[in-house]
Short mmCIF file of C-alpha atoms in Angstrom, two decimals:
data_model
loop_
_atom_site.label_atom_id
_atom_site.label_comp_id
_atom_site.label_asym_id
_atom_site.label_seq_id
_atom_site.Cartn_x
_atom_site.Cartn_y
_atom_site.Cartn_z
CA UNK Y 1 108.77 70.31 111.99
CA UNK Y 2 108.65 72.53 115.49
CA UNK Y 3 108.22 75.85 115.36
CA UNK Y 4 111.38 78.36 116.11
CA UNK Y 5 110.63 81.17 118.44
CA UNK Y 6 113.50 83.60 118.19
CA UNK Y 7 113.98 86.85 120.26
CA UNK Y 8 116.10 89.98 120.12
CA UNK Y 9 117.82 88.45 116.78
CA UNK Y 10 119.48 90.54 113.99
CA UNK Y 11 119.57 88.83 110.89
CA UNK Y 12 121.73 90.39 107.76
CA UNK Y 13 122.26 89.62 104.31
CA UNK Y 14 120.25 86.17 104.66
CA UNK Y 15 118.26 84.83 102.03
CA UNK Y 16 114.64 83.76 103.28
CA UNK Y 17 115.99 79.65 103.40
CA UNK Y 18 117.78 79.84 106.29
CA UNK Y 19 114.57 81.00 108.49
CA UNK Y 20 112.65 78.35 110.26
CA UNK Y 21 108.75 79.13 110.87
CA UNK Y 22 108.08 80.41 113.89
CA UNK Y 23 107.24 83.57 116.22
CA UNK Y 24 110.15 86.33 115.51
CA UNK Y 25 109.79 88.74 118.60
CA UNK Y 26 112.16 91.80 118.85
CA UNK Y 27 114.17 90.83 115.87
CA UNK Y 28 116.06 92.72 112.94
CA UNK Y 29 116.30 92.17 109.39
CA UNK Y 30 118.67 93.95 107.28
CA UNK Y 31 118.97 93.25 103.55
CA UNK Y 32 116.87 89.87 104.04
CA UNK Y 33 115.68 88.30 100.76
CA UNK Y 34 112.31 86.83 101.37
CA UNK Y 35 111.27 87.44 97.61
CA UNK Y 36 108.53 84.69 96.40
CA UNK Y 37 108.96 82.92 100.19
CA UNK Y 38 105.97 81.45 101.79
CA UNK Y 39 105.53 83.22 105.19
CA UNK Y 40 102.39 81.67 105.93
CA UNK Y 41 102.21 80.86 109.77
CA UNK Y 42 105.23 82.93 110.66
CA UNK Y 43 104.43 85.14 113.29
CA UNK Y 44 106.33 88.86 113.91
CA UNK Y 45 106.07 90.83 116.92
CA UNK Y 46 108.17 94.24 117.26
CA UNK Y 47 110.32 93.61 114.39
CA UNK Y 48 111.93 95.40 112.05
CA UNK Y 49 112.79 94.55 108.36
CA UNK Y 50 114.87 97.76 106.60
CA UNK Y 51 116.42 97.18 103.41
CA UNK Y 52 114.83 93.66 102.63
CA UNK Y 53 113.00 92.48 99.22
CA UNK Y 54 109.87 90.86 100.39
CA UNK Y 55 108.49 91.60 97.02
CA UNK Y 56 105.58 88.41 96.13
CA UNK Y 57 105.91 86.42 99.22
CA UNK Y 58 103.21 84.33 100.82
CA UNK Y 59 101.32 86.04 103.58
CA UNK Y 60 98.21 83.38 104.72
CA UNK Y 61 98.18 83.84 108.22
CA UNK Y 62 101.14 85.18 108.69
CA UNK Y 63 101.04 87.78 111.64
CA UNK Y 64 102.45 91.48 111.94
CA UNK Y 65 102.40 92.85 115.14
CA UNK Y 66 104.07 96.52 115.66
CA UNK Y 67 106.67 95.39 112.44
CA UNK Y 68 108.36 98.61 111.11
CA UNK Y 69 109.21 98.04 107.35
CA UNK Y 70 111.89 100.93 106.14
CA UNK Y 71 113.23 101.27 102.46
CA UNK Y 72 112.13 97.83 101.54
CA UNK Y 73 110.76 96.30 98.24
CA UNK Y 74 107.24 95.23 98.73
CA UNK Y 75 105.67 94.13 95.54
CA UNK Y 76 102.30 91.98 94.95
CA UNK Y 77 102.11 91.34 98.85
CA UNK Y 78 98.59 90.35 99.76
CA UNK Y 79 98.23 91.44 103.07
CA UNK Y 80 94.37 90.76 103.14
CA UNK Y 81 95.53 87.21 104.06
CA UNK Y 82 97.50 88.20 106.72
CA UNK Y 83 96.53 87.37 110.64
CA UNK Y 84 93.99 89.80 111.11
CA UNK Y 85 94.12 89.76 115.38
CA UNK Y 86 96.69 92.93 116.54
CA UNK Y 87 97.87 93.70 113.05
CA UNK Y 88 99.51 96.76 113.26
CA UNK Y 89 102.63 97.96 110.87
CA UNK Y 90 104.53 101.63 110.00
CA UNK Y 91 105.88 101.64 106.03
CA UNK Y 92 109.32 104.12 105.56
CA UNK Y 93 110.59 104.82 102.39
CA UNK Y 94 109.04 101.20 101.31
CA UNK Y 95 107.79 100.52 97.43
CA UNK Y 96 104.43 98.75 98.02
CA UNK Y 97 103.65 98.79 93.86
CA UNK Y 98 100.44 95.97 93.55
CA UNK Y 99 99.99 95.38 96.89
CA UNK Y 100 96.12 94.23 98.45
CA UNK Y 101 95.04 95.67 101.77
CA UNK Y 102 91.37 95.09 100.59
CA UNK Y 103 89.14 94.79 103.33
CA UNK Y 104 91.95 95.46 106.22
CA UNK Y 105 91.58 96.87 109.86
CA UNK Y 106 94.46 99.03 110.13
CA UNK Y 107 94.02 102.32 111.70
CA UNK Y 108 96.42 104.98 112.64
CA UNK Y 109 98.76 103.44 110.16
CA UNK Y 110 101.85 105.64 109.18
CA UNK Y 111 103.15 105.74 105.51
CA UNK Y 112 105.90 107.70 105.05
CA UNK Y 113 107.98 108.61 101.76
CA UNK Y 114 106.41 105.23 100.17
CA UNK Y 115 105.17 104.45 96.30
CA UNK Y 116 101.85 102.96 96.71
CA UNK Y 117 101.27 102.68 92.99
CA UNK Y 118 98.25 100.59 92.09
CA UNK Y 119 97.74 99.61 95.59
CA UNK Y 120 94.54 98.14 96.64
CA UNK Y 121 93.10 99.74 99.60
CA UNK Y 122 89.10 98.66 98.74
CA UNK Y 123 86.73 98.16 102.01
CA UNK Y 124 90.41 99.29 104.16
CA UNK Y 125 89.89 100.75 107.69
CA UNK Y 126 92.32 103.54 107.33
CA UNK Y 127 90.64 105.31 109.91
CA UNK Y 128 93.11 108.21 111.30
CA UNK Y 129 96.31 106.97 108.62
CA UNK Y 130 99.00 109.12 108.17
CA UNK Y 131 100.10 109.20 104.22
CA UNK Y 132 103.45 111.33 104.85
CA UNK Y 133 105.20 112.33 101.40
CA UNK Y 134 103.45 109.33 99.60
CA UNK Y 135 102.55 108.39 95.69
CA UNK Y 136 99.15 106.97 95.09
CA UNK Y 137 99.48 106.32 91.33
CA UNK Y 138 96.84 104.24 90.42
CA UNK Y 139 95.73 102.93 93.86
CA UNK Y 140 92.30 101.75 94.52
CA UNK Y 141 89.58 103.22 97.08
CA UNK Y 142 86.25 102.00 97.08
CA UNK Y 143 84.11 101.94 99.94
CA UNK Y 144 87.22 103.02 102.62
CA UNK Y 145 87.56 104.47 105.84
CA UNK Y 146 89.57 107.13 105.82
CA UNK Y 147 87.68 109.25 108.47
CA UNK Y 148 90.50 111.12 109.76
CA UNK Y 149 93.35 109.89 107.27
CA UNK Y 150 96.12 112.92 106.70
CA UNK Y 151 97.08 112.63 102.86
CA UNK Y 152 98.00 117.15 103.20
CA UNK Y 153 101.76 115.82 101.68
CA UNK Y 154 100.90 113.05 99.63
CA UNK Y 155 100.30 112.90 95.67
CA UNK Y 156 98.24 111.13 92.78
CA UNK Y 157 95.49 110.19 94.80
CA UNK Y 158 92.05 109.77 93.07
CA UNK Y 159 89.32 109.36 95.55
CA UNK Y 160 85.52 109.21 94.78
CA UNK Y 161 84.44 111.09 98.22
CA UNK Y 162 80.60 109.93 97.07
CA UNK Y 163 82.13 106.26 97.37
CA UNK Y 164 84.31 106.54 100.88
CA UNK Y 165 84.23 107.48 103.88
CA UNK Y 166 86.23 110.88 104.33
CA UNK Y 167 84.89 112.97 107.44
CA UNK Y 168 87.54 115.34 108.66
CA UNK Y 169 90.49 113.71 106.50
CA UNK Y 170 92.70 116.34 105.40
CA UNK Y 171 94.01 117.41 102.05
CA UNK Y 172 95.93 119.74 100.55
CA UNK Y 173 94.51 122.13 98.48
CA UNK Y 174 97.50 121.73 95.30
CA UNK Y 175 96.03 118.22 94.50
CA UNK Y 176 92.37 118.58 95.29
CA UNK Y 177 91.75 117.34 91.80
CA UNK Y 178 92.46 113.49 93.51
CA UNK Y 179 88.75 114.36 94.97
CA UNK Y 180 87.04 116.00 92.23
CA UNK Y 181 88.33 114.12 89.07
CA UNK Y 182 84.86 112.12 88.48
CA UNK Y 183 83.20 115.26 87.53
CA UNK Y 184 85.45 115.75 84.54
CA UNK Y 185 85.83 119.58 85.50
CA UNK Y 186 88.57 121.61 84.82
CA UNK Y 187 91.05 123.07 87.73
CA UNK Y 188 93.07 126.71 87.35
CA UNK Y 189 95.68 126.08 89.39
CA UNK Y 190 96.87 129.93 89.04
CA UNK Y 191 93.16 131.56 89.59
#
């Protein structure tokens, strides 16, 4: 079957059958259902998806390139098997509950307003992130980069700072427990 390449496309309300594998450059997606598709090979330059359920879909190979994603369902999505070369994505308002980033390259990354719960960010490059207003319940860091990261607005982290990389990441002071919770000590929040 030969490949589509589509450009400067909006696509609304379409369920994730009608698209044809391909390179997507400059294109929209507005309340796209690509639940449980298989993305694998698709390619996605300067796109944004706002509003779409991508929740459990196939990733192997598939390739984000400056993709915005903005209030969209993202559950289970495994992007460790995604195209590694230029990956580069922003999250807005997005639910990324179970999702694998283990052993990704993505600096400066912005999060913003997103649930992150039980998110896998082992052996992640998350060198100079942003984590804007997000919810960490339950995520994973273990052996990560987050030199640099900004989590000052975000919540429920846990993060072993004997078991990642955290020079000059910033933190706010109201959940500094996130950082010291392995040595079972006991905060005063009003002292």
């Amino acid at each position: 079957m030969k490949e589509a390449y589509v450009l400067d496309q909006t696509f609304e309300n379409t369920d994730f059958s009608k698209f044809q594998r391909g390179e997507y450059e400059n294109c929209t997606f507005r309340h796209c259902n690509f639940e449980y598709a298989d993305l694998s090979g698709f390619s996605f330059n300067d796109c944004e998806f706002i509003s779409c359920n991508l929740s459990m879909a196939k990733l192997v190979s598939t390739a984000f390139r400056d993709v915005i994603f903005k209030e969209c369902k993202m559950f289970g999505l495994h992007f460790d098997d995604c195209n590694e070369f230029g990956m580069s994505f922003k999250f807005d308002g997005c639910l990324l509950h179970n999702s694998i980033f283990y052993r990704t390259k993505i600096k400066k990354t912005l999060f913003k307003n997103s649930k992150l719960i039980e998110v896998d960010f082992a052996e992640c490059d998350l060198s100079n992130a942003a984590f804007s207003h997000c919810d960490f319940s339950g995520a994973v860091f273990d052996n990560t980069n987050l030199e640099k990261a900004d989590f000052r607005t975000s919540v429920n982290y846990s993060i072993d700072p004997s078991q990642n990389r955290l020079k000059k990441a910033k933190f706010s002071l109201s959940e500094i427990y996130g950082l010291l919770y392995k040595f079972d000590i006991e905060i005063d929040k009003n002292g």
